């Protein structure tokens, strides 16, 4: 995510991207890549076990279409690349082998965003969307360092996280401000106590260097890559560090690499407001089919604002003894705006909460926070906070945050306070941040297809052109999708899918400036 969102709210934006740092200069793909004097590791692929608790739990991935199984492996990477012969950490990987090995191009490595999302669980859950790409690629993903099974960052226990995610994230007075800042400090202290030795090393620059180790271990001369949301930022940093190692690459739902954390967070605030406007407009156009009160976009949004204010004063019944708070409700609303397919749940959830039943919005909030139905949490929130805070140099204190709030409120009457207070997120973090924004310039890289969606709430559309420009002339190739949601390829648009598949499967680069549909 392009924000220093409060760790207690990071899972709200878990599918989005983060500003990342760069330690050092770009290289030619060999310097610092791990190739010098280092043999590629041999990966021992075996059938995949059930996901770990840190990855979100569940059952082992289903058999692949047409037969075959998902395979998993571990590989070692240096904890600290400044000490390549020092302590190592394990990365967890997963793959589905290509259906047509005779025409196999290589491996296609995915990062689905977060930061903090598990690729080991994410790839099987989304694999149907990428099945055509498996004709010529092994589909591969991994848990980045600090995530899931890859030495996942741990902070608070499940009971404490329930309280943490329920607390008021938009304080109205000094007492509530004190509660919020103390909660952030307690959370950060727990992260340091439980994962302190890893916190300095979980940043995106190290993850990009890990990607090159993964490329080598897979036996590929070039990294073929599909990055979504934060995955576009990770891919951009990789391209900067290893431009000559970039193969065919696609960035979808693209982060603006030119923004600092406050600018990025403000952009997201506008993006989610735009998505809510579009939802409300659709509701109005459906007339009596829409069950929300109001005959205009403003009336529907006033209803949402009023509901959130009531929940701030008096939460309603949620799940078991847990109530739907204002924070949880806002979280749940944000979750539904990632995809137009979820708008039906937003309508139902708002209606239910207005009637005193917060179960649906709380369930949506839980899914974004990484809370499982049994009350356990994945480590997505902890990893998200750790990666954000080591990447992002900004540290907003209470007064600095409060001076930013008017801009956020002007950007969105619904999400302004929620996003604005999120600037406090790294204020108590025990590790210094490294940069204001990343360098993704990649002269000499192969073309990278950069896809922006006009209605994307989490990585607003303007970021795609900024990414393409920063990658450099002849590298960034921009494609626009006129539609809703966060991510275009798996949204099912045939025009987008044809363009992506023509490049990844046949090497045909679309014209820069292509518009779909």
Short mmCIF file of C-alpha atoms in Angstrom, two decimals:
data_model
loop_
_atom_site.label_atom_id
_atom_site.label_comp_id
_atom_site.label_asym_id
_atom_site.label_seq_id
_atom_site.Cartn_x
_atom_site.Cartn_y
_atom_site.Cartn_z
CA UNK A 1 0.00 0.00 0.00
CA UNK A 2 1.28 3.47 -0.68
CA UNK A 3 0.69 4.54 2.87
CA UNK A 4 2.02 4.18 6.36
CA UNK A 5 -1.35 2.87 7.43
CA UNK A 6 -1.68 1.95 11.05
CA UNK A 7 -0.76 -1.69 11.52
CA UNK A 8 -4.15 -2.20 13.13
CA UNK A 9 -5.69 -1.08 9.84
CA UNK A 10 -3.17 -2.51 7.41
CA UNK A 11 -5.29 -5.48 6.46
CA UNK A 12 -7.92 -3.02 5.31
CA UNK A 13 -5.59 -2.33 2.43
CA UNK A 14 -4.03 -5.72 2.24
CA UNK A 15 -4.43 -6.04 -1.49
CA UNK A 16 -2.74 -2.78 -2.19
CA UNK A 17 0.82 -1.68 -2.55
CA UNK A 18 3.53 -0.09 -0.44
CA UNK A 19 6.21 2.42 -1.13
CA UNK A 20 9.46 0.59 -1.06
CA UNK A 21 13.07 1.47 -0.51
CA UNK A 22 16.26 0.83 -2.36
CA UNK A 23 19.56 0.27 -0.66
CA UNK A 24 22.25 0.76 -3.25
CA UNK A 25 22.27 1.31 -6.98
CA UNK A 26 20.97 -0.70 -9.91
CA UNK A 27 23.20 -3.32 -11.41
CA UNK A 28 23.52 -5.34 -14.55
CA UNK A 29 21.77 -8.39 -13.19
CA UNK A 30 24.88 -10.05 -11.80
CA UNK A 31 26.28 -7.74 -9.13
CA UNK A 32 24.64 -8.61 -5.84
CA UNK A 33 22.36 -11.12 -7.54
CA UNK A 34 23.81 -14.10 -5.79
CA UNK A 35 25.27 -15.52 -8.99
CA UNK A 36 28.89 -14.61 -8.38
CA UNK A 37 30.62 -17.69 -7.06
CA UNK A 38 27.31 -19.17 -5.93
CA UNK A 39 25.68 -22.24 -7.41
CA UNK A 40 21.89 -22.22 -7.75
CA UNK A 41 20.13 -24.23 -5.09
CA UNK A 42 18.48 -27.51 -5.94
CA UNK A 43 14.83 -27.42 -4.95
CA UNK A 44 13.28 -30.54 -3.47
CA UNK A 45 9.69 -30.41 -4.71
CA UNK A 46 7.11 -32.47 -2.81
CA UNK A 47 3.32 -32.55 -2.54
CA UNK A 48 2.07 -29.53 -0.62
CA UNK A 49 0.92 -29.81 2.97
CA UNK A 50 -2.03 -27.90 4.37
CA UNK A 51 -1.32 -24.18 4.81
CA UNK A 52 0.23 -23.19 8.10
CA UNK A 53 -1.64 -21.03 10.61
CA UNK A 54 0.50 -18.05 9.55
CA UNK A 55 -0.61 -18.63 5.95
CA UNK A 56 -4.25 -18.68 7.00
CA UNK A 57 -4.81 -22.39 7.58
CA UNK A 58 -7.13 -24.62 5.56
CA UNK A 59 -6.62 -27.78 3.55
CA UNK A 60 -3.98 -28.82 1.03
CA UNK A 61 -4.55 -27.37 -2.46
CA UNK A 62 -6.85 -29.34 -4.76
CA UNK A 63 -5.50 -31.46 -7.61
CA UNK A 64 -4.78 -29.56 -10.80
CA UNK A 65 -7.18 -29.62 -13.76
CA UNK A 66 -6.29 -32.54 -15.96
CA UNK A 67 -4.40 -34.31 -13.19
CA UNK A 68 -1.23 -33.62 -11.29
CA UNK A 69 -0.69 -31.97 -7.92
CA UNK A 70 0.65 -28.74 -6.54
CA UNK A 71 4.26 -29.05 -5.45
CA UNK A 72 5.99 -27.17 -2.65
CA UNK A 73 9.62 -26.56 -1.71
CA UNK A 74 11.85 -24.43 0.50
CA UNK A 75 15.00 -22.53 -0.37
CA UNK A 76 17.53 -20.55 1.66
CA UNK A 77 18.32 -16.87 1.23
CA UNK A 78 20.55 -14.62 3.36
CA UNK A 79 18.77 -12.83 6.17
CA UNK A 80 21.11 -9.87 5.53
CA UNK A 81 22.44 -9.47 1.98
CA UNK A 82 25.31 -7.40 3.37
CA UNK A 83 26.41 -10.66 5.03
CA UNK A 84 25.64 -13.27 2.36
CA UNK A 85 27.44 -16.01 4.28
CA UNK A 86 25.66 -15.21 7.53
CA UNK A 87 22.34 -16.50 8.85
CA UNK A 88 19.88 -17.80 6.28
CA UNK A 89 16.11 -17.76 6.24
CA UNK A 90 13.83 -20.17 4.41
CA UNK A 91 11.42 -19.13 1.66
CA UNK A 92 8.38 -21.30 0.97
CA UNK A 93 7.53 -21.86 -2.72
CA UNK A 94 4.71 -23.50 -4.66
CA UNK A 95 4.37 -24.49 -8.30
CA UNK A 96 2.05 -26.10 -10.84
CA UNK A 97 3.98 -27.58 -13.74
CA UNK A 98 3.24 -26.55 -17.32
CA UNK A 99 0.65 -28.62 -19.19
CA UNK A 100 2.69 -28.64 -22.42
CA UNK A 101 6.30 -29.32 -21.39
CA UNK A 102 7.44 -29.58 -25.01
CA UNK A 103 6.56 -25.90 -25.56
CA UNK A 104 7.38 -24.69 -22.07
CA UNK A 105 8.82 -21.17 -21.87
CA UNK A 106 9.92 -21.35 -18.25
CA UNK A 107 8.47 -20.39 -14.88
CA UNK A 108 5.99 -17.53 -14.38
CA UNK A 109 6.44 -16.14 -10.86
CA UNK A 110 3.49 -14.39 -9.19
CA UNK A 111 3.21 -11.90 -6.36
CA UNK A 112 -0.41 -11.04 -5.55
CA UNK A 113 0.22 -8.04 -3.33
CA UNK A 114 -0.31 -7.00 0.24
CA UNK A 115 2.41 -6.64 1.21
CA UNK A 116 1.99 -9.64 3.43
CA UNK A 117 -0.13 -11.94 1.29
CA UNK A 118 0.90 -15.57 1.08
CA UNK A 119 1.67 -16.65 -2.46
CA UNK A 120 1.70 -20.28 -1.37
CA UNK A 121 -2.00 -20.07 -0.54
CA UNK A 122 -2.85 -17.30 -3.02
CA UNK A 123 -1.77 -19.05 -6.21
CA UNK A 124 -3.91 -22.19 -5.77
CA UNK A 125 -6.95 -20.10 -4.80
CA UNK A 126 -6.63 -18.00 -7.97
CA UNK A 127 -5.17 -20.61 -10.29
CA UNK A 128 -8.29 -21.02 -12.43
CA UNK A 129 -7.81 -17.43 -13.63
CA UNK A 130 -4.34 -18.27 -14.91
CA UNK A 131 -4.91 -21.76 -16.29
CA UNK A 132 -4.34 -20.70 -19.91
CA UNK A 133 -0.93 -19.36 -18.93
CA UNK A 134 -0.06 -22.80 -17.51
CA UNK A 135 -0.04 -24.17 -21.04
CA UNK A 136 3.54 -22.91 -21.46
CA UNK A 137 4.68 -21.93 -17.97
CA UNK A 138 5.19 -23.55 -14.63
CA UNK A 139 3.08 -21.29 -12.40
CA UNK A 140 5.14 -20.39 -9.33
CA UNK A 141 4.59 -18.26 -6.26
CA UNK A 142 6.14 -17.90 -2.83
CA UNK A 143 5.75 -16.44 0.63
CA UNK A 144 8.07 -13.41 0.66
CA UNK A 145 10.38 -13.03 3.65
CA UNK A 146 8.39 -12.22 6.78
CA UNK A 147 5.22 -13.71 5.30
CA UNK A 148 3.43 -16.93 6.10
CA UNK A 149 5.80 -19.89 6.19
CA UNK A 150 8.85 -17.79 5.20
CA UNK A 151 9.85 -16.89 8.77
CA UNK A 152 6.57 -15.04 9.18
CA UNK A 153 6.60 -11.96 11.40
CA UNK A 154 4.61 -12.45 14.59
CA UNK A 155 3.23 -9.70 16.81
CA UNK A 156 0.24 -10.11 19.13
CA UNK A 157 -1.72 -13.25 19.97
CA UNK A 158 -5.23 -13.88 18.66
CA UNK A 159 -7.08 -12.50 21.68
CA UNK A 160 -5.07 -9.29 21.67
CA UNK A 161 -5.57 -8.92 17.92
CA UNK A 162 -9.34 -9.11 18.36
CA UNK A 163 -9.15 -6.11 20.68
CA UNK A 164 -6.60 -4.33 18.50
CA UNK A 165 -8.64 -4.52 15.30
CA UNK A 166 -11.85 -3.50 17.07
CA UNK A 167 -10.53 -0.32 18.70
CA UNK A 168 -11.51 3.11 17.44
CA UNK A 169 -9.26 4.14 14.54
CA UNK A 170 -10.80 7.62 14.19
CA UNK A 171 -10.45 9.29 17.62
CA UNK A 172 -12.75 12.16 18.48
CA UNK A 173 -11.04 13.52 21.58
CA UNK A 174 -7.78 13.45 23.52
CA UNK A 175 -8.71 10.32 25.45
CA UNK A 176 -9.39 8.36 22.26
CA UNK A 177 -6.20 9.72 20.71
CA UNK A 178 -4.26 8.42 23.70
CA UNK A 179 -5.89 5.00 23.38
CA UNK A 180 -5.02 4.81 19.70
CA UNK A 181 -1.38 5.83 20.09
CA UNK A 182 -0.91 3.50 23.06
CA UNK A 183 -2.42 0.66 21.06
CA UNK A 184 0.01 1.28 18.21
CA UNK A 185 2.94 1.35 20.62
CA UNK A 186 1.84 -1.89 22.29
CA UNK A 187 1.48 -3.58 18.92
CA UNK A 188 4.92 -2.42 17.75
CA UNK A 189 6.51 -3.59 21.00
CA UNK A 190 4.96 -7.04 20.55
CA UNK A 191 6.37 -7.24 17.02
CA UNK A 192 9.82 -6.35 18.32
CA UNK A 193 9.60 -8.88 21.15
CA UNK A 194 8.48 -11.74 18.92
CA UNK A 195 10.28 -11.01 15.62
CA UNK A 196 12.86 -8.33 16.39
CA UNK A 197 15.81 -10.04 14.71
CA UNK A 198 13.96 -10.21 11.39
CA UNK A 199 12.27 -6.80 11.30
CA UNK A 200 15.21 -4.89 9.75
CA UNK A 201 15.43 -7.33 6.83
CA UNK A 202 11.88 -7.87 5.56
CA UNK A 203 11.84 -4.90 3.18
CA UNK A 204 11.10 -4.95 -0.51
CA UNK A 205 14.68 -4.49 -1.70
CA UNK A 206 15.62 -7.74 0.04
CA UNK A 207 12.50 -9.40 -1.36
CA UNK A 208 13.57 -8.33 -4.87
CA UNK A 209 16.99 -9.88 -4.32
CA UNK A 210 15.21 -13.01 -3.13
CA UNK A 211 13.30 -13.04 -6.41
CA UNK A 212 16.57 -13.30 -8.28
CA UNK A 213 17.62 -16.23 -6.11
CA UNK A 214 14.26 -17.84 -6.90
CA UNK A 215 14.88 -17.30 -10.62
CA UNK A 216 18.23 -19.04 -10.37
CA UNK A 217 16.85 -21.94 -8.34
CA UNK A 218 14.11 -22.44 -10.95
CA UNK A 219 16.77 -22.69 -13.62
CA UNK A 220 15.57 -19.69 -15.65
CA UNK A 221 17.92 -17.27 -17.42
CA UNK A 222 15.24 -14.56 -17.17
CA UNK A 223 12.54 -13.83 -14.61
CA UNK A 224 9.09 -14.08 -16.15
CA UNK A 225 6.84 -12.29 -13.71
CA UNK A 226 3.22 -11.38 -12.99
CA UNK A 227 2.87 -8.78 -10.24
CA UNK A 228 -0.43 -7.48 -8.90
CA UNK A 229 -0.86 -4.44 -6.64
CA UNK A 230 2.13 -4.38 -4.25
CA UNK A 231 3.55 -7.03 -6.58
CA UNK A 232 4.00 -4.29 -9.18
CA UNK A 233 6.18 -2.38 -6.74
CA UNK A 234 8.21 -5.47 -5.99
CA UNK A 235 8.55 -6.11 -9.72
CA UNK A 236 9.62 -2.54 -10.35
CA UNK A 237 12.35 -2.77 -7.73
CA UNK A 238 13.50 -6.07 -9.25
CA UNK A 239 13.63 -4.50 -12.72
CA UNK A 240 15.71 -1.62 -11.34
CA UNK A 241 18.20 -3.94 -9.65
CA UNK A 242 18.34 -6.62 -12.36
CA UNK A 243 17.20 -5.03 -15.65
CA UNK A 244 19.00 -7.55 -17.84
CA UNK A 245 17.34 -10.44 -16.01
CA UNK A 246 13.77 -9.31 -16.76
CA UNK A 247 11.94 -11.63 -19.12
CA UNK A 248 8.26 -11.22 -19.98
CA UNK A 249 6.61 -9.26 -17.18
CA UNK A 250 3.12 -7.94 -16.45
CA UNK A 251 2.21 -5.37 -13.78
CA UNK A 252 -1.54 -5.23 -13.00
CA UNK A 253 -3.22 -2.82 -10.52
CA UNK A 254 -0.19 -0.59 -10.48
CA UNK A 255 1.31 1.43 -7.65
CA UNK A 256 2.45 4.98 -8.34
CA UNK A 257 6.17 4.84 -7.51
CA UNK A 258 6.56 8.63 -7.50
CA UNK A 259 4.39 9.23 -4.42
CA UNK A 260 5.47 9.40 -0.81
CA UNK A 261 3.38 7.70 1.85
CA UNK A 262 1.08 10.65 2.55
CA UNK A 263 0.47 11.26 -1.14
CA UNK A 264 -0.19 7.58 -1.73
CA UNK A 265 -2.58 7.33 1.17
CA UNK A 266 -4.45 10.42 0.00
CA UNK A 267 -4.67 8.91 -3.47
CA UNK A 268 -6.19 5.77 -2.03
CA UNK A 269 -8.67 7.82 -0.07
CA UNK A 270 -9.84 9.42 -3.32
CA UNK A 271 -9.84 6.02 -5.01
CA UNK A 272 -12.11 4.37 -2.47
CA UNK A 273 -14.40 7.40 -2.50
CA UNK A 274 -14.63 7.09 -6.29
CA UNK A 275 -15.46 3.41 -5.99
CA UNK A 276 -18.17 4.16 -3.41
CA UNK A 277 -19.55 6.88 -5.70
CA UNK A 278 -19.73 4.34 -8.53
CA UNK A 279 -21.46 1.83 -6.26
CA UNK A 280 -24.00 4.43 -5.18
CA UNK A 281 -24.58 5.52 -8.78
CA UNK A 282 -25.24 1.92 -9.77
CA UNK A 283 -27.64 1.59 -6.86
CA UNK A 284 -29.59 4.68 -7.94
CA UNK A 285 -29.76 3.47 -11.54
CA UNK A 286 -31.24 0.16 -10.41
CA UNK A 287 -34.15 2.00 -8.84
CA UNK A 288 -36.37 -0.12 -6.60
CA UNK A 289 -34.06 -3.09 -7.02
CA UNK A 290 -31.60 -1.30 -4.73
CA UNK A 291 -32.73 -1.65 -1.14
CA UNK A 292 -30.67 1.20 0.31
CA UNK A 293 -32.43 4.42 1.33
CA UNK A 294 -31.87 7.37 -0.99
CA UNK A 295 -32.62 8.48 -4.52
CA UNK A 296 -29.25 10.04 -5.30
CA UNK A 297 -25.57 9.30 -4.83
CA UNK A 298 -25.37 11.90 -2.07
CA UNK A 299 -28.37 10.52 -0.20
CA UNK A 300 -26.92 7.01 -0.24
CA UNK A 301 -23.53 8.24 0.94
CA UNK A 302 -25.18 10.34 3.65
CA UNK A 303 -26.85 7.12 4.81
CA UNK A 304 -23.45 5.40 4.98
CA UNK A 305 -21.94 8.33 6.90
CA UNK A 306 -24.84 8.32 9.34
CA UNK A 307 -24.56 4.57 9.90
CA UNK A 308 -20.84 4.81 10.65
CA UNK A 309 -21.46 7.64 13.12
CA UNK A 310 -24.06 5.55 14.94
CA UNK A 311 -21.67 2.61 15.09
CA UNK A 312 -19.01 4.88 16.57
CA UNK A 313 -21.38 5.68 19.40
CA UNK A 314 -22.95 2.25 19.77
CA UNK A 315 -21.65 -0.90 18.02
CA UNK A 316 -24.23 -3.51 17.02
CA UNK A 317 -24.36 -7.29 17.28
CA UNK A 318 -21.71 -9.00 15.21
CA UNK A 319 -20.53 -12.59 15.58
CA UNK A 320 -20.75 -14.33 18.94
CA UNK A 321 -19.79 -11.83 21.60
CA UNK A 322 -17.91 -9.65 19.10
CA UNK A 323 -19.64 -6.48 17.96
CA UNK A 324 -19.51 -4.52 14.72
CA UNK A 325 -17.62 -1.33 15.50
CA UNK A 326 -17.24 1.69 13.28
CA UNK A 327 -13.73 0.54 12.43
CA UNK A 328 -14.86 -2.95 11.47
CA UNK A 329 -17.72 -1.54 9.39
CA UNK A 330 -15.41 0.80 7.46
CA UNK A 331 -13.03 -2.11 6.97
CA UNK A 332 -15.85 -4.25 5.61
CA UNK A 333 -17.00 -1.51 3.24
CA UNK A 334 -13.48 -1.11 1.88
CA UNK A 335 -13.25 -4.85 1.30
CA UNK A 336 -16.33 -4.84 -0.93
CA UNK A 337 -14.98 -2.01 -3.10
CA UNK A 338 -12.10 -4.07 -4.43
CA UNK A 339 -14.38 -5.72 -6.97
CA UNK A 340 -17.75 -4.90 -8.53
CA UNK A 341 -18.72 -8.49 -7.84
CA UNK A 342 -18.71 -7.65 -4.13
CA UNK A 343 -21.12 -4.70 -4.42
CA UNK A 344 -24.06 -7.01 -3.68
CA UNK A 345 -22.50 -7.82 -0.30
CA UNK A 346 -21.96 -4.14 0.43
CA UNK A 347 -25.64 -3.44 -0.17
CA UNK A 348 -26.70 -6.35 2.02
CA UNK A 349 -24.15 -5.60 4.73
CA UNK A 350 -25.19 -1.95 5.01
CA UNK A 351 -28.85 -2.91 5.21
CA UNK A 352 -28.19 -5.56 7.82
CA UNK A 353 -26.08 -3.25 9.97
CA UNK A 354 -28.69 -0.51 9.75
CA UNK A 355 -31.13 -3.05 11.17
CA UNK A 356 -28.80 -4.02 14.02
CA UNK A 357 -27.13 -7.09 12.47
CA UNK A 358 -23.42 -6.58 11.84
CA UNK A 359 -22.51 -10.16 11.00
CA UNK A 360 -21.83 -9.69 7.28
CA UNK A 361 -19.73 -6.52 7.54
CA UNK A 362 -17.79 -8.04 10.44
CA UNK A 363 -17.14 -11.18 8.38
CA UNK A 364 -15.83 -9.02 5.52
CA UNK A 365 -13.63 -7.07 7.93
CA UNK A 366 -12.29 -10.31 9.39
CA UNK A 367 -11.34 -11.65 5.98
CA UNK A 368 -9.33 -8.52 5.27
CA UNK A 369 -7.65 -8.66 8.67
CA UNK A 370 -6.64 -12.29 8.17
CA UNK A 371 -8.99 -13.62 10.89
CA UNK A 372 -10.21 -17.16 10.35
CA UNK A 373 -13.66 -18.37 11.50
CA UNK A 374 -12.03 -20.28 14.37
CA UNK A 375 -10.61 -17.04 15.77
CA UNK A 376 -7.01 -17.57 14.69
CA UNK A 377 -5.18 -15.02 12.56
CA UNK A 378 -2.79 -15.38 9.67
CA UNK A 379 0.25 -13.15 9.83
CA UNK A 380 -0.83 -10.89 6.95
CA UNK A 381 -1.36 -7.90 9.23
CA UNK A 382 1.95 -8.33 11.03
CA UNK A 383 3.87 -8.82 7.78
CA UNK A 384 2.09 -5.88 6.19
CA UNK A 385 3.09 -3.58 9.03
CA UNK A 386 6.67 -4.85 9.14
CA UNK A 387 7.27 -4.45 5.40
CA UNK A 388 5.56 -1.06 5.24
CA UNK A 389 7.48 0.35 8.14
CA UNK A 390 10.95 -0.79 7.09
CA UNK A 391 10.32 0.42 3.52
CA UNK A 392 8.80 3.79 4.36
CA UNK A 393 10.97 6.51 5.86
CA UNK A 394 8.05 8.67 7.03
CA UNK A 395 7.17 8.74 10.72
CA UNK A 396 4.12 10.87 11.48
CA UNK A 397 3.52 11.84 15.08
CA UNK A 398 0.14 12.81 16.50
CA UNK A 399 0.29 16.50 15.67
CA UNK A 400 1.67 15.95 12.17
CA UNK A 401 -1.13 13.48 11.51
CA UNK A 402 -3.80 15.89 12.71
CA UNK A 403 -2.52 18.60 10.35
CA UNK A 404 -3.07 16.19 7.44
CA UNK A 405 -6.66 15.34 8.34
CA UNK A 406 -8.40 18.27 6.56
CA UNK A 407 -6.94 17.16 3.21
CA UNK A 408 -8.17 13.63 3.78
CA UNK A 409 -11.64 14.76 4.87
CA UNK A 410 -11.92 16.91 1.78
CA UNK A 411 -10.96 13.92 -0.36
CA UNK A 412 -13.60 11.68 1.17
CA UNK A 413 -16.38 12.28 3.69
CA UNK A 414 -16.59 8.52 4.23
CA UNK A 415 -12.96 7.36 4.32
CA UNK A 416 -11.02 10.56 5.04
CA UNK A 417 -10.65 10.21 8.80
CA UNK A 418 -10.07 6.47 8.53
CA UNK A 419 -7.24 6.80 6.02
CA UNK A 420 -5.82 9.99 7.47
CA UNK A 421 -5.36 8.60 10.97
CA UNK A 422 -3.61 5.64 9.34
CA UNK A 423 -0.57 7.87 8.83
CA UNK A 424 0.25 7.14 12.48
CA UNK A 425 0.91 3.50 11.63
CA UNK A 426 4.69 3.46 11.83
CA UNK A 427 5.02 6.11 14.54
CA UNK A 428 6.16 3.64 17.21
CA UNK A 429 7.90 1.13 14.96
CA UNK A 430 11.23 -0.12 16.37
CA UNK A 431 13.07 -0.17 13.02
CA UNK A 432 13.89 2.90 10.93
CA UNK A 433 12.37 3.24 7.48
CA UNK A 434 14.62 3.45 4.45
CA UNK A 435 13.16 5.67 1.71
CA UNK A 436 10.36 8.02 0.72
CA UNK A 437 9.65 6.23 -2.54
CA UNK A 438 11.38 3.68 -4.76
CA UNK A 439 13.56 3.90 -7.80
CA UNK A 440 12.07 1.63 -10.46
CA UNK A 441 14.04 2.97 -13.43
CA UNK A 442 15.10 -0.01 -15.50
CA UNK A 443 17.10 0.97 -18.60
CA UNK A 444 17.97 -2.10 -20.62
CA UNK A 445 15.04 -4.15 -19.35
CA UNK A 446 12.73 -6.09 -21.64
CA UNK A 447 9.28 -4.47 -22.12
CA UNK A 448 7.01 -4.60 -19.07
CA UNK A 449 3.24 -4.49 -19.67
CA UNK A 450 1.67 -2.06 -17.17
CA UNK A 451 -2.13 -2.29 -16.75
CA UNK A 452 -4.19 0.44 -15.08
CA UNK A 453 -7.92 0.22 -14.33
CA UNK A 454 -9.89 3.47 -14.42
CA UNK A 455 -12.09 2.54 -11.42
CA UNK A 456 -9.40 0.93 -9.27
CA UNK A 457 -9.89 2.12 -5.66
CA UNK A 458 -6.68 0.84 -4.11
CA UNK A 459 -4.09 1.63 -6.77
CA UNK A 460 -5.66 4.56 -8.62
CA UNK A 461 -5.45 4.60 -12.39
CA UNK A 462 -2.98 7.48 -12.67
CA UNK A 463 -0.29 5.32 -11.08
CA UNK A 464 -0.02 3.11 -14.14
CA UNK A 465 1.29 5.91 -16.36
CA UNK A 466 3.65 7.05 -13.60
CA UNK A 467 5.03 3.52 -13.32
CA UNK A 468 5.42 3.18 -17.09
CA UNK A 469 7.21 6.53 -17.27
CA UNK A 470 9.52 5.70 -14.37
CA UNK A 471 10.45 2.30 -15.81
CA UNK A 472 11.73 4.22 -18.82
CA UNK A 473 11.23 4.69 -22.51
CA UNK A 474 10.87 1.39 -24.31
CA UNK A 475 10.38 -0.49 -21.05
CA UNK A 476 7.01 0.54 -19.62
CA UNK A 477 4.14 -0.26 -22.01
CA UNK A 478 0.81 1.08 -20.72
CA UNK A 479 -2.57 -0.57 -21.22
CA UNK A 480 -5.78 1.02 -19.89
CA UNK A 481 -8.79 -1.01 -18.78
CA UNK A 482 -11.98 1.02 -18.57
CA UNK A 483 -13.66 -0.75 -15.73
CA UNK A 484 -14.07 -1.27 -12.00
CA UNK A 485 -12.08 -3.18 -9.43
CA UNK A 486 -8.56 -3.87 -8.29
CA UNK A 487 -6.81 -5.86 -11.01
CA UNK A 488 -7.86 -6.24 -14.64
CA UNK A 489 -6.65 -9.60 -15.94
CA UNK A 490 -8.53 -11.78 -13.49
CA UNK A 491 -11.60 -9.53 -13.83
CA UNK A 492 -12.44 -11.48 -16.97
CA UNK A 493 -12.21 -8.76 -19.64
CA UNK A 494 -11.43 -10.52 -22.92
CA UNK A 495 -9.47 -7.59 -24.37
CA UNK A 496 -7.13 -7.42 -21.38
CA UNK A 497 -6.67 -11.17 -21.34
CA UNK A 498 -5.84 -11.30 -25.04
CA UNK A 499 -3.18 -8.62 -24.64
CA UNK A 500 -1.60 -10.27 -21.60
CA UNK A 501 -1.61 -13.73 -23.14
CA UNK A 502 -0.24 -12.48 -26.46
CA UNK A 503 2.76 -11.10 -24.61
CA UNK A 504 3.35 -13.84 -22.05
CA UNK A 505 2.67 -16.78 -24.36
CA UNK A 506 3.85 -15.46 -27.74
CA UNK A 507 6.07 -12.48 -26.94
CA UNK A 508 3.85 -9.99 -28.77
CA UNK A 509 3.96 -6.63 -27.01
CA UNK A 510 0.75 -4.55 -27.36
CA UNK A 511 0.99 -0.98 -28.59
CA UNK A 512 1.73 1.52 -25.84
CA UNK A 513 -1.52 3.30 -24.96
CA UNK A 514 -3.84 0.39 -25.82
CA UNK A 515 -7.30 0.83 -24.31
CA UNK A 516 -9.68 -1.99 -23.33
CA UNK A 517 -12.49 -2.62 -23.91
#
